[in-house]
Coordinates of C-alpha atoms in Angstrom, one line a residue:
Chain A
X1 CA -23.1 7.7 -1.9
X2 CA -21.1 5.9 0.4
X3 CA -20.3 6.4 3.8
X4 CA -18.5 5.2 7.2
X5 CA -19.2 5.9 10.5
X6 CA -17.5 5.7 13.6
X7 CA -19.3 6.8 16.5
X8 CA -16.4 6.3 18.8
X9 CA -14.5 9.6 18.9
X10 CA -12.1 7.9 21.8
X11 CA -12.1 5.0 24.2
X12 CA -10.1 4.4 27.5
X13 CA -9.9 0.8 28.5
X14 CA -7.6 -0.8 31.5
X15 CA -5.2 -3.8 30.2
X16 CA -6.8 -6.9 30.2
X17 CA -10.1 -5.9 29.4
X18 CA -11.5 -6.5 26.2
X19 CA -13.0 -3.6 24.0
X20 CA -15.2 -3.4 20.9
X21 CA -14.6 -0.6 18.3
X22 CA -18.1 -0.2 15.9
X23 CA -18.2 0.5 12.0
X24 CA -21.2 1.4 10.7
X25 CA -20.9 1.6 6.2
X26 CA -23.5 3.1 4.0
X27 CA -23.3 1.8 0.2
X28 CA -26.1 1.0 -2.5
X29 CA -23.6 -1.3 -4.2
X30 CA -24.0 -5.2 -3.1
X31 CA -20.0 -5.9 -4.1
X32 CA -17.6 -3.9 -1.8
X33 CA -14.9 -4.1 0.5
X34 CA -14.4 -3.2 4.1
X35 CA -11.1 -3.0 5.6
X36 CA -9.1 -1.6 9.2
X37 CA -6.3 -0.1 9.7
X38 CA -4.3 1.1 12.8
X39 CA -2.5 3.8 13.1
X40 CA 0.0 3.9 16.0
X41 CA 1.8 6.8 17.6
X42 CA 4.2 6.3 15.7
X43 CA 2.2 7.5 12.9
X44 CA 2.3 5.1 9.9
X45 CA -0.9 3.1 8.9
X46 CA -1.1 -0.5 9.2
X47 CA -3.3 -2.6 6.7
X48 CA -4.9 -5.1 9.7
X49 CA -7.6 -6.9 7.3
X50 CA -9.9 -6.9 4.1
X51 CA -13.6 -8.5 4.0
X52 CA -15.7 -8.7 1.0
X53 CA -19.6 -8.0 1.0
X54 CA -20.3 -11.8 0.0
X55 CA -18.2 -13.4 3.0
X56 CA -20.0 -12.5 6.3
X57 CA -17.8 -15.1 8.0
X58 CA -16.1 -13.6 11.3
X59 CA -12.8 -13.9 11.5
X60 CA -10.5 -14.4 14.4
X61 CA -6.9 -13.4 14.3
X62 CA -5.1 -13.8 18.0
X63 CA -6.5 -11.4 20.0
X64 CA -8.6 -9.9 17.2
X65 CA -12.0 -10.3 15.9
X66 CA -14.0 -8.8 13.5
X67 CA -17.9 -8.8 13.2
X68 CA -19.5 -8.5 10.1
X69 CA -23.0 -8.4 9.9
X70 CA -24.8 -7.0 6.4
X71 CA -27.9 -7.1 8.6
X72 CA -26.9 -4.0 10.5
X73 CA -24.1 -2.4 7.4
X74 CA -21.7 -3.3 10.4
X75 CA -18.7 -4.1 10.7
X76 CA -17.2 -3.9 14.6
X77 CA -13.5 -5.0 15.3
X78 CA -12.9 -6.6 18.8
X79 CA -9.5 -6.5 21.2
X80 CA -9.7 -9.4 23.7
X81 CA -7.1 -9.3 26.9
X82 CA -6.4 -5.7 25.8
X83 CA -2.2 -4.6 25.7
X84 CA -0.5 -1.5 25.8
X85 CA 0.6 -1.6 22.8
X86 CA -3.1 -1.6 21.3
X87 CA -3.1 2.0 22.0
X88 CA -3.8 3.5 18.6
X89 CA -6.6 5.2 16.0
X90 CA -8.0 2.7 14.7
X91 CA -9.5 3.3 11.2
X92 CA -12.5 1.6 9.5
X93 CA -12.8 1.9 5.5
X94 CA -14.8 0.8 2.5
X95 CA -14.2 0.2 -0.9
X96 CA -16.6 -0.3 -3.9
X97 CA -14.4 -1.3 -6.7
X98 CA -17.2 -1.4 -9.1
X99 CA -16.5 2.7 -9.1
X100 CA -13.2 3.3 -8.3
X101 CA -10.5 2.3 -6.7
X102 CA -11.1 4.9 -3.6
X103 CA -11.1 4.0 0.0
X104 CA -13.9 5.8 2.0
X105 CA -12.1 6.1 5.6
X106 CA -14.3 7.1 8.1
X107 CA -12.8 9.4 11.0
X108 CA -11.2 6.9 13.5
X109 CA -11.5 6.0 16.9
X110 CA -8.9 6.7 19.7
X111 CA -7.8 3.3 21.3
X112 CA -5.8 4.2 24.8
X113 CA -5.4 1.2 26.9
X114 CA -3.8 2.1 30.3
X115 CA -2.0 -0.1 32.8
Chain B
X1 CA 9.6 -7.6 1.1
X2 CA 10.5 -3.7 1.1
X3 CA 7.0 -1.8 1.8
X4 CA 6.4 1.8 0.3
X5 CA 9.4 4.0 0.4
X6 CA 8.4 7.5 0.9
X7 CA 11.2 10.3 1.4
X8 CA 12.0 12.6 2.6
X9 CA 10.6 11.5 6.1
X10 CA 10.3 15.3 7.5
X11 CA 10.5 18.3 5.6
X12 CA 10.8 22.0 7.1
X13 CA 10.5 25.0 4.4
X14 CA 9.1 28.1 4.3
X15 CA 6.4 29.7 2.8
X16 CA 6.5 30.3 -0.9
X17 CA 9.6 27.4 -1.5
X18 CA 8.4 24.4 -3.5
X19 CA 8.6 21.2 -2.2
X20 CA 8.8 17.7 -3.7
X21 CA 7.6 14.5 -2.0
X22 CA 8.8 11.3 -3.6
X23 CA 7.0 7.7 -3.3
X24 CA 8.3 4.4 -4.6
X25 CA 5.3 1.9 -4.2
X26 CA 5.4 -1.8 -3.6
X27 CA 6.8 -3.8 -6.7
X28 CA 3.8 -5.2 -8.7
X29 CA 1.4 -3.1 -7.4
X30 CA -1.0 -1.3 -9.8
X31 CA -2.8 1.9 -8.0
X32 CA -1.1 4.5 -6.0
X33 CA -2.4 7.0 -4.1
X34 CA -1.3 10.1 -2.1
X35 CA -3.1 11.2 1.1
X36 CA -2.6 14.3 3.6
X37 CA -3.6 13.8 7.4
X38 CA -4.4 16.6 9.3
X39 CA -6.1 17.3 13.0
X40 CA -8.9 19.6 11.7
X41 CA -9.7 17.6 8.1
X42 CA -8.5 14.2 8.7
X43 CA -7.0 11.9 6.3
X44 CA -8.1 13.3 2.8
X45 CA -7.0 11.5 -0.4
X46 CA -5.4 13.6 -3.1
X47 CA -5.1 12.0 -5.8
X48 CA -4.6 8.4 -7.2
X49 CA -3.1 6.6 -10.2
X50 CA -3.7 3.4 -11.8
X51 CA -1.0 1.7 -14.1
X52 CA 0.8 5.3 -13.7
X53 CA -2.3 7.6 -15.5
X54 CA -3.8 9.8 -12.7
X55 CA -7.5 8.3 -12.3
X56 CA -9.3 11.3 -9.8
X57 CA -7.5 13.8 -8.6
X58 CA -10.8 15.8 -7.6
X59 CA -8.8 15.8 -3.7
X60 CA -5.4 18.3 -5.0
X61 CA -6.6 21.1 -3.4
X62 CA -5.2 23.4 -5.8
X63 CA -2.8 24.2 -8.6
X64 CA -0.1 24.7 -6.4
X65 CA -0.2 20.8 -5.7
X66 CA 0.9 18.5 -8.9
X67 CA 1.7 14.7 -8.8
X68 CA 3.0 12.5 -11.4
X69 CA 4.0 9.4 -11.7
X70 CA 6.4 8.6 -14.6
X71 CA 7.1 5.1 -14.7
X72 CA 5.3 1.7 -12.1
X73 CA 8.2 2.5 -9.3
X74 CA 8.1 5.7 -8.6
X75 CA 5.7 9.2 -8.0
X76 CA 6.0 12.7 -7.1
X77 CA 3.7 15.3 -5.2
X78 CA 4.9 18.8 -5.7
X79 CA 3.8 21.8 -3.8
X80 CA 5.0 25.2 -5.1
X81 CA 5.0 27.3 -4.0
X82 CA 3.9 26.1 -0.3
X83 CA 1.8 27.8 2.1
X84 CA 1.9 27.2 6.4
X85 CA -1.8 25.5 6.0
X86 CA -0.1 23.0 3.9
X87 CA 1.8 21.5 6.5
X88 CA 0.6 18.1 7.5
X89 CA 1.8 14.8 7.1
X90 CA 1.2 13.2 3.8
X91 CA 0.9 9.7 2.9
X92 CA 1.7 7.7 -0.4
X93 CA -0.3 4.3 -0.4
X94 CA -0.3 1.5 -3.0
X95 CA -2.6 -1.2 -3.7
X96 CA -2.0 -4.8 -5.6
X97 CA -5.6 -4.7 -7.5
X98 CA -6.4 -7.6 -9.3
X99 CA -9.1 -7.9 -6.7
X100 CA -7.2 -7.2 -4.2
X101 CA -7.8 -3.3 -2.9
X102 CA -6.3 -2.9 0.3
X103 CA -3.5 -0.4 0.1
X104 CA -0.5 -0.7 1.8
X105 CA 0.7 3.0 3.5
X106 CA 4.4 5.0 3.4
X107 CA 5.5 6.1 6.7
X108 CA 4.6 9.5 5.7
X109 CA 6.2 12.2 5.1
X110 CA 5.6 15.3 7.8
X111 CA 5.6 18.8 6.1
X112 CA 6.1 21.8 7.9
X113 CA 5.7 25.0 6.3
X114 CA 6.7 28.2 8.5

């Protein structure tokens, strides 16, 4: 069966300061799919990247990173120079194709970053 | 490029009144997919198609809740007749496949039942 866990019910962070959000997947399938998505107050859910199972490359995007380490079945999204407008749920997911077509969301974390 | 179109955006009803939620997902993309977000359960995935034929729809809670999806540009959920614990905010998603399978969310629709 596959899973995702996000340990981080909610995290409060100052501007500026940088902030890790964990992942942790669970999948007996060596091809799959992780992804994140934001989801701002505003409510709709933004698609923020895709990483297959064969490319444990990090990947930097601004002030966003992403860990991916088979190792551990983690995959951990950094915020450097936190902003306001960061302020979100953040949502890890996987996907194992092979199966279906489903992505397994796990429950979110609560980003607030204050002033 | 337009994104998913979902309407209406908010819908208020009341109990026992059907209600239709209408989806038109991103041109060219082959799987869609229709969610409901809730505080209590989360985001819980109802049903989804690929190529228009409903592949799982092991997440419709019920027979009150129907989808289709008649032709590649559009889908419907229905809920009739509705019930106060359906009211959430539900999601259509669609995804490009062709080894691409991140999906690519409406802005929701939010339901309230009274």
């Amino acid at each position: 069966a596959q899973k995702v866990t996000q340990a981080q019910t909610e995290i409060s962070v100052v501007e500026k300061e940088d902030v890790t959000l964990d992942c942790v997947y669970e999948t007996r399938d060596t091809t799959y799919y992780l992804f994140w998505y934001k989801q701002p107050p505003s409510g709709e859910l933004v698609f923020l990247i895709r990483r297959n199972s064969f490319d444990e490359q990090n990947e930097i995007s601004g002030r966003y990173s992403w860990n991916f380490q088979k190792s551990t079945s983690s995959f951990n999204f950094t915020i450097t120079a936190s902003q306001v407008v960061d302020s979100a749920v953040y949502f890890c997911a996987l996907s194992v194709p092979y199966n279906t077509d489903k992505l397994i969301f796990g429950t979110g974390t609560r980003l607030q970053v204050f002033p | 490029d337009a994104g998913v179109i979902q309407s209406p955006r908010h819908e208020v009803t009341e109990m026992g009144q059907e209600v239709t939620l209408r989806c038109k997902p991103i041109s060219g993309h082959n799987s869609l997919f229709w969610y409901r977000q809730t505080m209590m359960r989360g985001l819980e995935l109802l049903i989804y198609f690929n190529n228009n034929v409903p592949i799982d729809d092991s997440g419709m809670p019920e027979d009150r809740f129907s989808a289709k999806m008649p032709n590649a540009s559009f889908s419907t959920l229905k809920i009739q007749p509705s019930e106060p614990r359906d009211s959430a905010v539900y999601f259509c998603a669609s995804s490009p496949g062709q080894g691409r399978y991140e999906q690519y969310f409406g802005p929701g629709t939010r339901l309230t039942v009274t």
